[in-house]
Amino acid sequence: MRYEGCWRKVIMATIEQILNECVERLRKGATVEQCLASFPEQASELEPLLKAVVSLNQFSALRPRAEFKAQVRTQALMALRRKTARKQHSWLGGFMWRRTWATVAVGILALVAVGGGAVAASANTLPGHPLYAVKTTVERAQLALTASAVGKAKLLVRFADKRVQEIGSVVKEGRGDEVDELSIAMVRDLERLKETIREPISPDRAISDAGKAVTAAATAQSAVLQPSPDTITPVPPPSSGVGVLAGPSAEGQKAEAHNGDEKDQGDVSEARDVAEVRQRLSAEAQKQLRYLEELLEEADEKDQPAIRRAIERAASAYEQAAKEGD
Amino acid sequence: MPAGSVLSGEGCQVQDEQRIVSRAQGGDEAAFSMLYEDNFDKVYRFMTLRMRDRTEAEDMTQQVFVKAFEALPTFQWRGAPFASWLFRIARNQVIDWQRKYGKRATSSLEEVTAPSAENLEDRVQDKLAVEQVVAASRHLTPAQRDVLGLRFGAEMSIAETARIMGKNEGAIKALQHSAINAVRRVLAQGNHGDD
């Protein structure tokens, strides 16, 4: 009896190993028949197991929804950046913010001195053009150099609009295969808009982003960063956050340092700014969706699925961004 | 590993991966993208097999990636691939969910499936196969589902699966055998429903 038990264990171990061997071979493209031919003594026991393995292998065909994947990507990247910025801040302390701002100031002067030719030339480019990277780098730089959360929110609405217009342009140029990438970029801008509204922007993070942006822009030979009205506001040393809804605005912080009346004025101004962003978002959502609907009607049949996906993404992303502002 | 995977393979690519992780820890977006693209679909498939519901699988996948990349700056390289660390987070996430909510009814299998094939006929076949596998996984133990999720969802090797589950390779092969046998029985009976 004892020996029988031992034999059973040995046989089971063999079957488990053989099965695993076959799992690996099937994964590499072998057929069930080829595996069975390699293990004729175990063929009768193996065959039904390998048929189940074939079903299991088809599981690798499962893919997540593209919008979901893009959405999580933005969230994960934001999570990483938040932590990286925090870590850098804890290492560098209060001294470095001054030094970084000095770098930013020198960088801006250098960029202005170089001239705005590349930037101007890149303004109307589309994906695939050599200067398109300059265009997106300048956008990132504008965003990083914009200190107030409201200013960032307005810029992101504008960038999302640009992506929608670019979708129209690539379709008209017969390059419908670019539509998905552009619509995902648009969703990313609106996701960042949500984050901007939701999360306070720490001053040291704004400085760090500005430094990186200037370096990137200089590398791309893209001079003259066209600042938004909110751009390059001197940022105070690290203290509390600056958010559209979650914390006091830069203006609100100044007011707090003076007296209660001025603080009230700051709050009113902030509320007005938020209302303005919401209003603009709502107007742009309608306008851009109408534009995409019209584009869908005119587009070739082959481009229509991608445009439909872009419409779904845009509708959902604008709606989510508007909800965040409520 | 899928074709074109940046981090596929062994040996010197471990060093590449270490470098990529280090760059991502410094906030490099390109390095972040490599880690993200290489692992996202695998974690999603693992979660689909474990949760058996698309909404839950998406929710858990999202939590895993946000949590993992929040923790990345403090991640210390100890020789194991990045995916091992990521899937340990994923597995712990599932265990926490089970502790919190226990067994909960899941929604329709229609919700689970989104196969990638271009051709309609292939897509229907893929969809059926995915539905069958997910339905059959209801009859497995959590450990068996972990093994199938890691081996067939995440396409991990036996060694990687053993590392993530904290077991030896022999135990993983035994679990794999019993799990495949259970799936075979369920598929043969055509019994894909709930217990």
JSON list of N, CA, C and O in Angstrom, two decimals, chain B residues 165-182:
[
{"chain": "B", "resi": 165, "resn": "MET", "atom": "N", "xyz": [3.49, 34.25, -6.07]},
{"chain": "B", "resi": 165, "resn": "MET", "atom": "CA", "xyz": [2.58, 33.59, -5.13]},
{"chain": "B", "resi": 165, "resn": "MET", "atom": "C", "xyz": [3.29, 33.09, -3.87]},
{"chain": "B", "resi": 165, "resn": "MET", "atom": "O", "xyz": [2.65, 32.57, -2.96]},
{"chain": "B", "resi": 166, "resn": "GLY", "atom": "N", "xyz": [4.62, 33.22, -3.84]},
{"chain": "B", "resi": 166, "resn": "GLY", "atom": "CA", "xyz": [5.37, 32.79, -2.67]},
{"chain": "B", "resi": 166, "resn": "GLY", "atom": "C", "xyz": [5.35, 31.28, -2.48]},
{"chain": "B", "resi": 166, "resn": "GLY", "atom": "O", "xyz": [5.31, 30.79, -1.34]},
{"chain": "B", "resi": 167, "resn": "LYS", "atom": "N", "xyz": [5.33, 30.53, -3.58]},
{"chain": "B", "resi": 167, "resn": "LYS", "atom": "CA", "xyz": [5.34, 29.06, -3.51]},
{"chain": "B", "resi": 167, "resn": "LYS", "atom": "C", "xyz": [6.49, 28.54, -4.35]},
{"chain": "B", "resi": 167, "resn": "LYS", "atom": "O", "xyz": [7.09, 29.28, -5.13]},
{"chain": "B", "resi": 168, "resn": "ASN", "atom": "N", "xyz": [6.77, 27.21, -4.21]},
{"chain": "B", "resi": 168, "resn": "ASN", "atom": "CA", "xyz": [7.82, 26.66, -5.08]},
{"chain": "B", "resi": 168, "resn": "ASN", "atom": "C", "xyz": [7.23, 26.25, -6.43]},
{"chain": "B", "resi": 168, "resn": "ASN", "atom": "O", "xyz": [6.00, 26.14, -6.59]},
{"chain": "B", "resi": 169, "resn": "GLU", "atom": "N", "xyz": [8.11, 26.03, -7.40]},
{"chain": "B", "resi": 169, "resn": "GLU", "atom": "CA", "xyz": [7.64, 25.75, -8.77]},
{"chain": "B", "resi": 169, "resn": "GLU", "atom": "C", "xyz": [6.82, 24.48, -8.86]},
{"chain": "B", "resi": 169, "resn": "GLU", "atom": "O", "xyz": [5.86, 24.39, -9.62]},
{"chain": "B", "resi": 170, "resn": "GLY", "atom": "N", "xyz": [7.20, 23.47, -8.04]},
{"chain": "B", "resi": 170, "resn": "GLY", "atom": "CA", "xyz": [6.44, 22.22, -8.04]},
{"chain": "B", "resi": 170, "resn": "GLY", "atom": "C", "xyz": [5.00, 22.45, -7.62]},
{"chain": "B", "resi": 170, "resn": "GLY", "atom": "O", "xyz": [4.06, 21.90, -8.22]},
{"chain": "B", "resi": 171, "resn": "ALA", "atom": "N", "xyz": [4.83, 23.27, -6.59]},
{"chain": "B", "resi": 171, "resn": "ALA", "atom": "CA", "xyz": [3.47, 23.55, -6.10]},
{"chain": "B", "resi": 171, "resn": "ALA", "atom": "C", "xyz": [2.67, 24.28, -7.17]},
{"chain": "B", "resi": 171, "resn": "ALA", "atom": "O", "xyz": [1.46, 24.04, -7.34]},
{"chain": "B", "resi": 172, "resn": "ILE", "atom": "N", "xyz": [3.33, 25.17, -7.92]},
{"chain": "B", "resi": 172, "resn": "ILE", "atom": "CA", "xyz": [2.61, 25.92, -8.98]},
{"chain": "B", "resi": 172, "resn": "ILE", "atom": "C", "xyz": [2.20, 24.97, -10.10]},
{"chain": "B", "resi": 172, "resn": "ILE", "atom": "O", "xyz": [1.07, 25.05, -10.62]},
{"chain": "B", "resi": 173, "resn": "LYS", "atom": "N", "xyz": [3.09, 24.03, -10.46]},
{"chain": "B", "resi": 173, "resn": "LYS", "atom": "CA", "xyz": [2.73, 23.07, -11.51]},
{"chain": "B", "resi": 173, "resn": "LYS", "atom": "C", "xyz": [1.54, 22.21, -11.07]},
{"chain": "B", "resi": 173, "resn": "LYS", "atom": "O", "xyz": [0.65, 21.89, -11.87]},
{"chain": "B", "resi": 174, "resn": "ALA", "atom": "N", "xyz": [1.54, 21.84, -9.79]},
{"chain": "B", "resi": 174, "resn": "ALA", "atom": "CA", "xyz": [0.43, 21.03, -9.27]},
{"chain": "B", "resi": 174, "resn": "ALA", "atom": "C", "xyz": [-0.87, 21.83, -9.30]},
{"chain": "B", "resi": 174, "resn": "ALA", "atom": "O", "xyz": [-1.93, 21.33, -9.73]},
{"chain": "B", "resi": 175, "resn": "LEU", "atom": "N", "xyz": [-0.80, 23.11, -8.89]},
{"chain": "B", "resi": 175, "resn": "LEU", "atom": "CA", "xyz": [-1.99, 23.96, -8.92]},
{"chain": "B", "resi": 175, "resn": "LEU", "atom": "C", "xyz": [-2.46, 24.18, -10.35]},
{"chain": "B", "resi": 175, "resn": "LEU", "atom": "O", "xyz": [-3.68, 24.18, -10.63]},
{"chain": "B", "resi": 176, "resn": "GLN", "atom": "N", "xyz": [-1.52, 24.36, -11.26]},
{"chain": "B", "resi": 176, "resn": "GLN", "atom": "CA", "xyz": [-1.87, 24.56, -12.67]},
{"chain": "B", "resi": 176, "resn": "GLN", "atom": "C", "xyz": [-2.60, 23.33, -13.21]},
{"chain": "B", "resi": 176, "resn": "GLN", "atom": "O", "xyz": [-3.63, 23.45, -13.88]},
{"chain": "B", "resi": 177, "resn": "HIS", "atom": "N", "xyz": [-2.08, 22.14, -12.87]},
{"chain": "B", "resi": 177, "resn": "HIS", "atom": "CA", "xyz": [-2.71, 20.90, -13.33]},
{"chain": "B", "resi": 177, "resn": "HIS", "atom": "C", "xyz": [-4.13, 20.78, -12.79]},
{"chain": "B", "resi": 177, "resn": "HIS", "atom": "O", "xyz": [-5.08, 20.51, -13.53]},
{"chain": "B", "resi": 178, "resn": "SER", "atom": "N", "xyz": [-4.30, 21.03, -11.49]},
{"chain": "B", "resi": 178, "resn": "SER", "atom": "CA", "xyz": [-5.65, 20.88, -10.91]},
{"chain": "B", "resi": 178, "resn": "SER", "atom": "C", "xyz": [-6.59, 21.94, -11.47]},
{"chain": "B", "resi": 178, "resn": "SER", "atom": "O", "xyz": [-7.78, 21.67, -11.70]},
{"chain": "B", "resi": 179, "resn": "ALA", "atom": "N", "xyz": [-6.07, 23.15, -11.73]},
{"chain": "B", "resi": 179, "resn": "ALA", "atom": "CA", "xyz": [-6.93, 24.21, -12.28]},
{"chain": "B", "resi": 179, "resn": "ALA", "atom": "C", "xyz": [-7.37, 23.88, -13.71]},
{"chain": "B", "resi": 179, "resn": "ALA", "atom": "O", "xyz": [-8.54, 24.03, -14.07]},
{"chain": "B", "resi": 180, "resn": "ILE", "atom": "N", "xyz": [-6.43, 23.41, -14.52]},
{"chain": "B", "resi": 180, "resn": "ILE", "atom": "CA", "xyz": [-6.77, 23.07, -15.91]},
{"chain": "B", "resi": 180, "resn": "ILE", "atom": "C", "xyz": [-7.76, 21.91, -15.92]},
{"chain": "B", "resi": 180, "resn": "ILE", "atom": "O", "xyz": [-8.72, 21.88, -16.69]},
{"chain": "B", "resi": 181, "resn": "ASN", "atom": "N", "xyz": [-7.54, 20.95, -15.02]},
{"chain": "B", "resi": 181, "resn": "ASN", "atom": "CA", "xyz": [-8.44, 19.80, -14.93]},
{"chain": "B", "resi": 181, "resn": "ASN", "atom": "C", "xyz": [-9.86, 20.26, -14.55]},
{"chain": "B", "resi": 181, "resn": "ASN", "atom": "O", "xyz": [-10.85, 19.77, -15.11]},
{"chain": "B", "resi": 182, "resn": "ALA", "atom": "N", "xyz": [-9.94, 21.23, -13.63]},
{"chain": "B", "resi": 182, "resn": "ALA", "atom": "CA", "xyz": [-11.26, 21.74, -13.22]},
{"chain": "B", "resi": 182, "resn": "ALA", "atom": "C", "xyz": [-11.93, 22.47, -14.39]},
{"chain": "B", "resi": 182, "resn": "ALA", "atom": "O", "xyz": [-13.13, 22.30, -14.62]}
]
